[in-house]
CSV table of C-alpha atoms in Angstrom, one decimal:
chain,number,residue,atom,x,y,z
A,1,UNK,CA,0.3,-41.2,26.5
A,2,UNK,CA,-1.5,-40.8,23.2
A,3,UNK,CA,-1.1,-37.4,21.4
A,4,UNK,CA,-4.1,-36.5,19.3
A,5,UNK,CA,-4.3,-33.1,17.7
A,6,UNK,CA,-7.8,-31.8,17.1
A,7,UNK,CA,-7.1,-28.1,17.0
A,8,UNK,CA,-6.3,-27.5,13.4
A,9,UNK,CA,-8.3,-24.3,13.3
A,10,UNK,CA,-5.7,-22.8,15.6
A,11,UNK,CA,-2.7,-24.0,13.5
A,12,UNK,CA,-1.7,-26.9,11.4
A,13,UNK,CA,1.4,-29.0,11.4
A,14,UNK,CA,3.8,-28.0,8.6
A,15,UNK,CA,3.7,-30.4,5.6
A,16,UNK,CA,7.0,-32.2,5.1
A,17,UNK,CA,7.1,-31.2,1.4
A,18,UNK,CA,6.5,-27.6,2.4
A,19,UNK,CA,9.4,-27.7,4.9
A,20,UNK,CA,11.7,-29.4,2.4
A,21,UNK,CA,11.3,-26.5,-0.2
A,22,UNK,CA,11.7,-23.9,2.6
A,23,UNK,CA,14.9,-25.5,4.0
A,24,UNK,CA,17.4,-24.2,1.4
A,25,UNK,CA,16.3,-20.6,2.1
A,26,UNK,CA,17.1,-21.1,5.8
A,27,UNK,CA,20.6,-22.4,5.0
A,28,UNK,CA,22.7,-22.0,1.8
A,29,UNK,CA,20.3,-19.7,-0.1
A,30,UNK,CA,20.0,-17.2,2.8
A,31,UNK,CA,20.5,-14.0,0.8
A,32,UNK,CA,18.4,-10.9,1.1
A,33,UNK,CA,16.0,-11.0,-1.8
A,34,UNK,CA,16.5,-7.2,-2.3
A,35,UNK,CA,20.2,-7.6,-2.8
A,36,UNK,CA,21.5,-7.4,-6.4
A,37,UNK,CA,24.1,-10.1,-6.1
A,38,UNK,CA,23.7,-13.8,-6.8
A,39,UNK,CA,22.5,-14.7,-3.3
A,40,UNK,CA,19.8,-12.0,-3.5
A,41,UNK,CA,18.7,-13.1,-7.0
A,42,UNK,CA,18.1,-16.7,-5.7
A,43,UNK,CA,15.7,-15.3,-3.0
A,44,UNK,CA,14.1,-12.9,-5.5
A,45,UNK,CA,13.4,-15.8,-7.9
A,46,UNK,CA,11.9,-17.9,-5.1
A,47,UNK,CA,9.6,-15.1,-4.1
A,48,UNK,CA,8.4,-14.7,-7.7
A,49,UNK,CA,7.7,-18.4,-7.9
A,50,UNK,CA,5.6,-18.3,-4.7
A,51,UNK,CA,3.7,-15.2,-5.9
A,52,UNK,CA,2.8,-17.2,-9.1
A,53,UNK,CA,1.6,-20.1,-6.9
A,54,UNK,CA,-0.6,-17.8,-4.8
A,55,UNK,CA,-1.9,-16.1,-8.0
A,56,UNK,CA,-2.8,-19.5,-9.4
A,57,UNK,CA,-4.7,-20.4,-6.2
A,58,UNK,CA,-6.6,-17.1,-6.2
A,59,UNK,CA,-7.2,-16.9,-10.0
A,60,UNK,CA,-5.6,-13.5,-10.1
A,61,UNK,CA,-2.7,-11.6,-11.6
A,62,UNK,CA,0.7,-11.9,-9.8
A,63,UNK,CA,0.8,-8.1,-9.3
A,64,UNK,CA,-2.3,-8.4,-7.1
A,65,UNK,CA,-0.6,-10.7,-4.5
A,66,UNK,CA,1.3,-9.2,-1.5
A,67,UNK,CA,3.1,-11.1,1.2
A,68,UNK,CA,2.9,-9.9,4.8
A,69,UNK,CA,3.9,-11.1,8.3
A,70,UNK,CA,0.6,-12.8,9.2
A,71,UNK,CA,-3.1,-12.9,8.4
A,72,UNK,CA,-3.7,-10.5,11.2
A,73,UNK,CA,-1.4,-8.0,9.5
A,74,UNK,CA,-3.2,-8.6,6.1
A,75,UNK,CA,-6.6,-8.0,7.7
A,76,UNK,CA,-5.3,-4.8,9.4
A,77,UNK,CA,-3.6,-3.6,6.2
A,78,UNK,CA,-6.8,-4.2,4.2
A,79,UNK,CA,-9.0,-2.3,6.6
A,80,UNK,CA,-6.7,0.5,7.8
A,81,UNK,CA,-5.3,0.9,4.3
A,82,UNK,CA,-8.7,1.5,2.8
A,83,UNK,CA,-9.8,3.8,5.6
A,84,UNK,CA,-6.7,6.0,5.6
A,85,UNK,CA,-7.1,6.5,1.9
A,86,UNK,CA,-10.8,7.3,2.3
A,87,UNK,CA,-10.2,9.8,5.1
A,88,UNK,CA,-7.9,11.8,2.8
A,89,UNK,CA,-10.3,11.7,-0.1
A,90,UNK,CA,-13.8,11.9,1.4
A,91,UNK,CA,-15.7,14.5,3.5
A,92,UNK,CA,-17.1,13.1,6.7
A,93,UNK,CA,-16.6,9.8,8.3
A,94,UNK,CA,-16.3,6.7,6.1
A,95,UNK,CA,-18.7,3.8,6.9
A,96,UNK,CA,-17.7,0.1,7.3
A,97,UNK,CA,-20.1,-2.9,7.4
A,98,UNK,CA,-18.9,-6.1,9.1
A,99,UNK,CA,-20.4,-8.9,11.1
A,100,UNK,CA,-20.7,-9.5,14.8
A,101,UNK,CA,-18.7,-12.8,14.5
A,102,UNK,CA,-15.6,-11.7,12.7
A,103,UNK,CA,-12.1,-12.7,13.7
A,104,UNK,CA,-10.6,-10.3,16.3
A,105,UNK,CA,-8.1,-9.2,13.6
A,106,UNK,CA,-11.0,-7.6,11.8
A,107,UNK,CA,-13.4,-6.8,14.6
A,108,UNK,CA,-10.9,-5.2,17.0
A,109,UNK,CA,-9.4,-3.1,14.2
A,110,UNK,CA,-12.8,-1.7,13.2
A,111,UNK,CA,-13.8,-1.1,16.9
A,112,UNK,CA,-10.6,0.8,17.4
A,113,UNK,CA,-11.3,3.0,14.4
A,114,UNK,CA,-14.8,3.6,15.7
A,115,UNK,CA,-13.6,4.3,19.2
A,116,UNK,CA,-11.2,7.1,18.0
A,117,UNK,CA,-13.9,8.6,15.9
A,118,UNK,CA,-12.5,8.0,12.5
A,119,UNK,CA,-15.4,5.8,11.1
A,120,UNK,CA,-19.0,4.7,11.5
A,121,UNK,CA,-19.4,1.0,11.8
A,122,UNK,CA,-22.3,-1.4,11.4
A,123,UNK,CA,-22.1,-4.9,13.0
A,124,UNK,CA,-24.5,-7.2,11.2
A,125,UNK,CA,-26.3,-9.8,13.4
A,126,UNK,CA,-26.4,-13.5,12.6
A,127,UNK,CA,-29.1,-16.0,13.2
A,128,UNK,CA,-28.7,-19.1,15.4
A,129,UNK,CA,-26.8,-20.8,12.6
A,130,UNK,CA,-24.3,-18.0,12.4
A,131,UNK,CA,-24.9,-16.9,8.9
A,132,UNK,CA,-24.8,-13.3,7.6
A,133,UNK,CA,-27.7,-12.5,5.3
A,134,UNK,CA,-26.9,-10.7,2.0
A,135,UNK,CA,-30.1,-8.7,2.4
A,136,UNK,CA,-28.8,-7.3,5.7
A,137,UNK,CA,-25.7,-6.0,4.0
A,138,UNK,CA,-27.9,-4.3,1.4
A,139,UNK,CA,-30.2,-2.7,4.0
A,140,UNK,CA,-27.3,-1.2,5.8
A,141,UNK,CA,-25.4,0.4,2.9
A,142,UNK,CA,-25.0,4.1,3.2
A,143,UNK,CA,-23.8,6.9,0.9
A,144,UNK,CA,-20.5,7.0,2.9
A,145,UNK,CA,-20.0,3.2,2.9
A,146,UNK,CA,-16.5,2.5,1.7
A,147,UNK,CA,-15.8,-1.1,2.9
A,148,UNK,CA,-17.7,-4.3,3.7
A,149,UNK,CA,-15.6,-7.0,5.5
A,150,UNK,CA,-17.2,-10.4,6.0
A,151,UNK,CA,-15.2,-13.5,6.7
A,152,UNK,CA,-15.5,-16.5,4.4
A,153,UNK,CA,-15.8,-19.1,7.2
A,154,UNK,CA,-15.9,-18.6,10.9
A,155,UNK,CA,-12.9,-19.7,12.9
A,156,UNK,CA,-14.9,-20.9,15.9
A,157,UNK,CA,-18.0,-22.5,14.5
A,158,UNK,CA,-16.9,-23.1,10.9
A,159,UNK,CA,-20.0,-21.5,9.4
A,160,UNK,CA,-19.6,-20.6,5.7
A,161,UNK,CA,-20.8,-17.2,4.7
A,162,UNK,CA,-22.5,-16.3,1.3
A,163,UNK,CA,-19.5,-14.3,0.1
A,164,UNK,CA,-20.2,-14.7,-3.6
A,165,UNK,CA,-23.8,-13.5,-3.1
A,166,UNK,CA,-22.6,-10.5,-1.2
A,167,UNK,CA,-20.0,-9.9,-3.9
A,168,UNK,CA,-22.6,-9.8,-6.6
A,169,UNK,CA,-24.8,-7.5,-4.6
A,170,UNK,CA,-21.9,-5.0,-4.1
A,171,UNK,CA,-20.9,-5.2,-7.8
A,172,UNK,CA,-24.5,-4.4,-8.8
A,173,UNK,CA,-24.7,-1.5,-6.2
A,174,UNK,CA,-21.4,-0.1,-7.4
A,175,UNK,CA,-22.6,-0.2,-11.0
A,176,UNK,CA,-25.9,1.4,-10.3
A,177,UNK,CA,-24.7,4.1,-8.1
A,178,UNK,CA,-21.4,4.7,-9.9
A,179,UNK,CA,-19.6,4.4,-6.5
A,180,UNK,CA,-17.0,2.1,-5.2
A,181,UNK,CA,-17.6,0.0,-2.0
A,182,UNK,CA,-14.7,-2.3,-1.5
A,183,UNK,CA,-15.3,-5.9,-0.4
A,184,UNK,CA,-12.8,-7.7,1.9
A,185,UNK,CA,-13.0,-11.3,3.1
A,186,UNK,CA,-10.9,-13.1,5.7
A,187,UNK,CA,-10.5,-16.5,4.0
A,188,UNK,CA,-8.0,-17.9,6.5
A,189,UNK,CA,-10.2,-20.9,7.6
A,190,UNK,CA,-11.7,-21.4,4.2
A,191,UNK,CA,-8.6,-21.9,2.1
A,192,UNK,CA,-8.2,-25.6,2.8
A,193,UNK,CA,-11.7,-26.4,1.8
A,194,UNK,CA,-13.5,-23.8,-0.3
A,195,UNK,CA,-13.0,-22.2,-3.7
A,196,UNK,CA,-11.0,-19.0,-3.2
A,197,UNK,CA,-11.2,-17.7,-6.8
A,198,UNK,CA,-11.4,-14.0,-6.3
A,199,UNK,CA,-13.5,-13.3,-9.4
A,200,UNK,CA,-16.1,-15.9,-8.4
A,201,UNK,CA,-16.3,-14.4,-5.0
A,202,UNK,CA,-16.4,-10.9,-6.2
A,203,UNK,CA,-14.0,-9.6,-3.6
A,204,UNK,CA,-11.5,-6.7,-3.8
A,205,UNK,CA,-9.4,-7.8,-0.9
A,206,UNK,CA,-8.7,-11.2,0.5
A,207,UNK,CA,-6.6,-12.5,3.4
A,208,UNK,CA,-4.8,-15.9,3.7
A,209,UNK,CA,-2.5,-17.4,6.3
A,210,UNK,CA,0.4,-19.8,5.9
A,211,UNK,CA,0.0,-21.8,9.1
A,212,UNK,CA,-3.6,-22.7,8.6
A,213,UNK,CA,-2.9,-24.6,5.4
A,214,UNK,CA,0.1,-26.8,6.5
A,215,UNK,CA,2.5,-24.0,5.8
A,216,UNK,CA,4.8,-22.0,8.1
A,217,UNK,CA,3.8,-19.5,10.8
A,218,UNK,CA,4.8,-15.8,10.4
A,219,UNK,CA,3.6,-15.4,6.8
A,220,UNK,CA,0.3,-14.0,5.5
A,221,UNK,CA,-1.0,-13.2,2.0
A,222,UNK,CA,-3.1,-10.2,1.0
A,223,UNK,CA,-4.9,-10.2,-2.4
A,224,UNK,CA,-5.5,-6.6,-3.6
A,225,UNK,CA,-7.5,-6.2,-6.8
A,226,UNK,CA,-5.9,-3.9,-9.4
A,227,UNK,CA,-7.3,-0.4,-8.9
A,228,UNK,CA,-7.9,-0.8,-5.2
A,229,UNK,CA,-6.1,2.1,-3.5
A,230,UNK,CA,-4.8,1.5,0.0
A,231,UNK,CA,-2.2,3.3,2.1
A,232,UNK,CA,0.6,1.5,4.0
A,233,UNK,CA,0.4,1.2,7.7
A,234,UNK,CA,4.2,1.0,8.2
A,235,UNK,CA,7.0,2.6,6.4
A,236,UNK,CA,10.7,2.1,5.8
A,237,UNK,CA,11.3,0.2,2.5
A,238,UNK,CA,10.3,-0.6,-1.0
A,239,UNK,CA,9.4,-4.3,-0.6
A,240,UNK,CA,5.9,-5.4,-1.7
A,241,UNK,CA,5.6,-2.1,-3.6
A,242,UNK,CA,5.8,-0.2,-0.3
A,243,UNK,CA,2.5,-1.7,1.0
A,244,UNK,CA,4.3,-3.9,3.4
A,245,UNK,CA,8.0,-2.8,3.5
A,246,UNK,CA,10.8,-4.7,5.2
A,247,UNK,CA,13.2,-7.5,4.4
A,248,UNK,CA,11.2,-10.4,2.9
A,249,UNK,CA,10.8,-13.6,4.8
A,250,UNK,CA,11.9,-15.7,1.9
A,251,UNK,CA,11.6,-19.1,3.5
A,252,UNK,CA,8.1,-18.3,4.8
A,253,UNK,CA,7.0,-16.9,1.4
A,254,UNK,CA,8.4,-20.1,-0.3
A,255,UNK,CA,6.5,-22.1,2.2
A,256,UNK,CA,3.1,-20.5,1.8
A,257,UNK,CA,3.4,-20.7,-2.0
A,258,UNK,CA,4.1,-24.4,-1.8
A,259,UNK,CA,1.3,-24.9,0.7
A,260,UNK,CA,-1.2,-23.1,-1.6
A,261,UNK,CA,-0.1,-25.3,-4.5
A,262,UNK,CA,-0.6,-28.4,-2.3
A,263,UNK,CA,-4.1,-27.3,-1.4
A,264,UNK,CA,-5.0,-27.1,-5.1
A,265,UNK,CA,-3.6,-30.5,-5.9
A,266,UNK,CA,-4.5,-32.5,-2.8
A,267,UNK,CA,-8.3,-32.2,-2.3
A,268,UNK,CA,-8.8,-35.9,-1.7
A,269,UNK,CA,-8.3,-35.4,2.0
A,270,UNK,CA,-11.4,-33.2,2.3
A,271,UNK,CA,-13.8,-36.1,2.0
A,272,UNK,CA,-11.8,-38.0,4.5
A,273,UNK,CA,-11.8,-35.1,7.0
A,274,UNK,CA,-15.5,-34.6,6.6
A,275,UNK,CA,-16.2,-38.4,7.2
A,276,UNK,CA,-14.2,-38.3,10.4
A,277,UNK,CA,-15.8,-35.1,11.6
A,278,UNK,CA,-19.2,-36.6,11.0
A,279,UNK,CA,-18.3,-39.7,12.9
A,280,UNK,CA,-17.0,-37.6,15.8
A,281,UNK,CA,-20.1,-35.3,15.8
A,282,UNK,CA,-22.6,-38.2,15.5
A,283,UNK,CA,-20.8,-40.2,18.2
A,284,UNK,CA,-20.8,-37.3,20.7
A,285,UNK,CA,-24.4,-36.2,20.0
A,286,UNK,CA,-25.7,-39.8,20.2
A,287,UNK,CA,-23.8,-41.0,23.2
A,288,UNK,CA,-23.7,-38.0,25.5
A,289,UNK,CA,-26.9,-36.3,26.7
A,290,UNK,CA,-27.2,-32.6,27.0
A,291,UNK,CA,-25.1,-31.8,24.0
A,292,UNK,CA,-25.8,-29.5,21.1
A,293,UNK,CA,-24.0,-28.4,17.9
A,294,UNK,CA,-23.2,-24.7,17.6
A,295,UNK,CA,-23.8,-23.2,14.1
A,296,UNK,CA,-25.2,-24.8,11.0
A,297,UNK,CA,-25.1,-28.6,10.6
A,298,UNK,CA,-24.8,-28.3,6.8
A,299,UNK,CA,-23.4,-24.9,6.0
A,300,UNK,CA,-20.1,-25.3,7.7
A,301,UNK,CA,-16.5,-26.3,7.1
A,302,UNK,CA,-16.0,-30.1,6.8
A,303,UNK,CA,-13.4,-30.2,9.6
A,304,UNK,CA,-15.3,-28.2,12.3
A,305,UNK,CA,-17.5,-29.4,15.2
A,306,UNK,CA,-18.2,-26.9,17.9
A,307,UNK,CA,-20.3,-28.6,20.6
A,308,UNK,CA,-21.8,-27.4,23.9
A,309,UNK,CA,-21.9,-29.8,26.9
A,310,UNK,CA,-24.6,-28.6,29.3
A,311,UNK,CA,-23.6,-28.1,33.0
A,312,UNK,CA,-19.9,-28.4,32.3
A,313,UNK,CA,-17.2,-25.7,31.9
A,314,UNK,CA,-15.5,-25.9,28.5
A,315,UNK,CA,-12.2,-25.2,30.0
A,316,UNK,CA,-12.6,-28.1,32.4
A,317,UNK,CA,-13.3,-30.4,29.4
A,318,UNK,CA,-10.3,-29.0,27.6
A,319,UNK,CA,-8.0,-29.8,30.5
A,320,UNK,CA,-9.4,-33.2,31.1
A,321,UNK,CA,-9.0,-34.1,27.4
A,322,UNK,CA,-5.5,-32.7,27.5
A,323,UNK,CA,-4.7,-35.1,30.3
A,324,UNK,CA,-5.8,-37.9,28.0
A,325,UNK,CA,-3.6,-36.6,25.3
A,326,UNK,CA,-6.3,-34.9,23.2
A,327,UNK,CA,-5.7,-31.3,22.1
A,328,UNK,CA,-8.9,-29.2,21.5
A,329,UNK,CA,-10.0,-25.6,22.0
A,330,UNK,CA,-12.7,-23.7,23.7
A,331,UNK,CA,-12.8,-21.2,20.8
A,332,UNK,CA,-10.5,-18.9,18.9
A,333,UNK,CA,-6.8,-19.4,19.7
A,334,UNK,CA,-6.4,-15.6,19.4
A,335,UNK,CA,-8.7,-15.1,22.4
A,336,UNK,CA,-7.7,-18.1,24.5
A,337,UNK,CA,-6.5,-15.9,27.3
A,338,UNK,CA,-9.9,-14.3,27.8
A,339,UNK,CA,-12.3,-15.3,30.6
A,340,UNK,CA,-15.2,-13.8,28.7
A,341,UNK,CA,-17.7,-16.1,27.0
A,342,UNK,CA,-17.2,-16.4,23.3
A,343,UNK,CA,-18.7,-13.4,21.5
A,344,UNK,CA,-19.3,-15.6,18.5
A,345,UNK,CA,-21.6,-18.0,20.4
A,346,UNK,CA,-23.2,-15.1,22.2
A,347,UNK,CA,-24.0,-13.6,18.8
A,348,UNK,CA,-25.8,-16.8,18.0
A,349,UNK,CA,-28.0,-16.4,21.1
A,350,UNK,CA,-26.4,-19.3,22.9
A,351,UNK,CA,-26.4,-17.6,26.3
A,352,UNK,CA,-23.5,-17.3,28.8
A,353,UNK,CA,-23.7,-20.8,30.2
A,354,UNK,CA,-23.8,-22.5,26.8
A,355,UNK,CA,-21.1,-20.3,25.5
A,356,UNK,CA,-18.9,-21.2,28.5
A,357,UNK,CA,-19.6,-25.0,28.0
A,358,UNK,CA,-18.4,-25.2,24.4
A,359,UNK,CA,-15.5,-27.1,22.8
A,360,UNK,CA,-14.2,-26.7,19.3
A,361,UNK,CA,-13.0,-29.9,17.6
A,362,UNK,CA,-11.2,-29.0,14.4
A,363,UNK,CA,-9.8,-31.9,12.3
A,364,UNK,CA,-7.0,-32.0,9.7
A,365,UNK,CA,-5.6,-34.2,7.1
A,366,UNK,CA,-3.3,-36.1,9.5
A,367,UNK,CA,-6.2,-37.3,11.8
A,368,UNK,CA,-7.2,-41.0,11.7
A,369,UNK,CA,-10.3,-43.0,12.5
A,370,UNK,CA,-8.5,-44.7,15.4
A,371,UNK,CA,-8.0,-41.3,16.9
A,372,UNK,CA,-11.7,-40.5,16.6
A,373,UNK,CA,-12.5,-43.8,18.2
A,374,UNK,CA,-10.3,-43.0,21.1
A,375,UNK,CA,-11.9,-39.6,21.7
A,376,UNK,CA,-15.4,-41.2,21.6
A,377,UNK,CA,-14.2,-43.7,24.1
A,378,UNK,CA,-12.8,-41.3,26.7
A,379,UNK,CA,-15.1,-38.3,26.3
A,380,UNK,CA,-18.3,-39.7,27.8
A,381,UNK,CA,-16.5,-40.6,31.0
A,382,UNK,CA,-14.9,-37.1,31.2
A,383,UNK,CA,-18.3,-35.4,30.8
A,384,UNK,CA,-20.0,-37.7,33.3
A,385,UNK,CA,-17.3,-37.1,35.9
A,386,UNK,CA,-17.3,-33.3,35.4
A,387,UNK,CA,-21.1,-33.1,35.6
A,388,UNK,CA,-21.0,-34.9,39.0
A,389,UNK,CA,-18.9,-32.1,40.5
A,390,UNK,CA,-20.3,-29.2,38.5
A,391,UNK,CA,-22.1,-26.4,40.3
A,392,UNK,CA,-24.0,-25.7,37.0
A,393,UNK,CA,-25.9,-29.0,36.9
């Protein structure tokens, strides 16, 4: 049976070169990077190299790069760290602005803080294309606003947000009002394809993940601009300046550093991925009736195609494709156990039936044209068969 992987937004396969540079730190160079002997020094040097690689990717100082256990941790650390600091310094509840289509790592953190009464929160709507408007951010700013968190590119529909525009808006606001509203972006899905220079984006905090850029799982990156004050959310060590204490995952850190270096040097695959995505998208929309693209056609990541198939359950399509050897998703991997319709698609006004009938195809650098041809060959038969037995038709 063929095995075709079209779920790269959930995770990517680790690059062979990335694994090769990690391997020594899983074997002979296994020392604790905090130890003062030779074994520890090898790990410490490797982490410093990776920190430089991450700083080069972000266009920042190495002292502004922190390694964590995952992007979810980095998102939580950015939000909770800022809020805990604000709660100690400010009178009244701090206010956060976010969007209705953020990753659960952001959205659920903010909802929890709101539920326990520690913050006020504003969830910005998006139009049918899934784009946050900078003017909506401006309209919802308050005297007690301390943080704006808007993702760079959505993990389900691939829509790219106007981060640089929002960054300029907040910089102007901070200058005029002599205040400081911090700006955080989850750039996990964007890192493979978009410019993540933090000064161009105007962000104070930015999150990356190793396993979305052909690096290892279990490693995240948090950019924290100099002068941004956050409090740790765990305690017990001096590592990462006490912001994320605990024995360093040296192999994982080495891997994410190498993966970020590869993203900078290997951009040729972006055009190839977009070409294959367009072939897949055009083939589906032109050959299967009752299909529609979710999100913007133009303003989206080049590897993402989120498509609704009327009168068919998305989960049924996923399982049928899986039987044919094709791996796809019905939405965010972090919410795959939920029976609820995608809140991202619901925010676009898709409606429950359309939200339940959606499939996310997310391509990567290892996909081929033959694989896309195979999907376009088997998918029409699958949709036709499922529609015949569907109670939704």
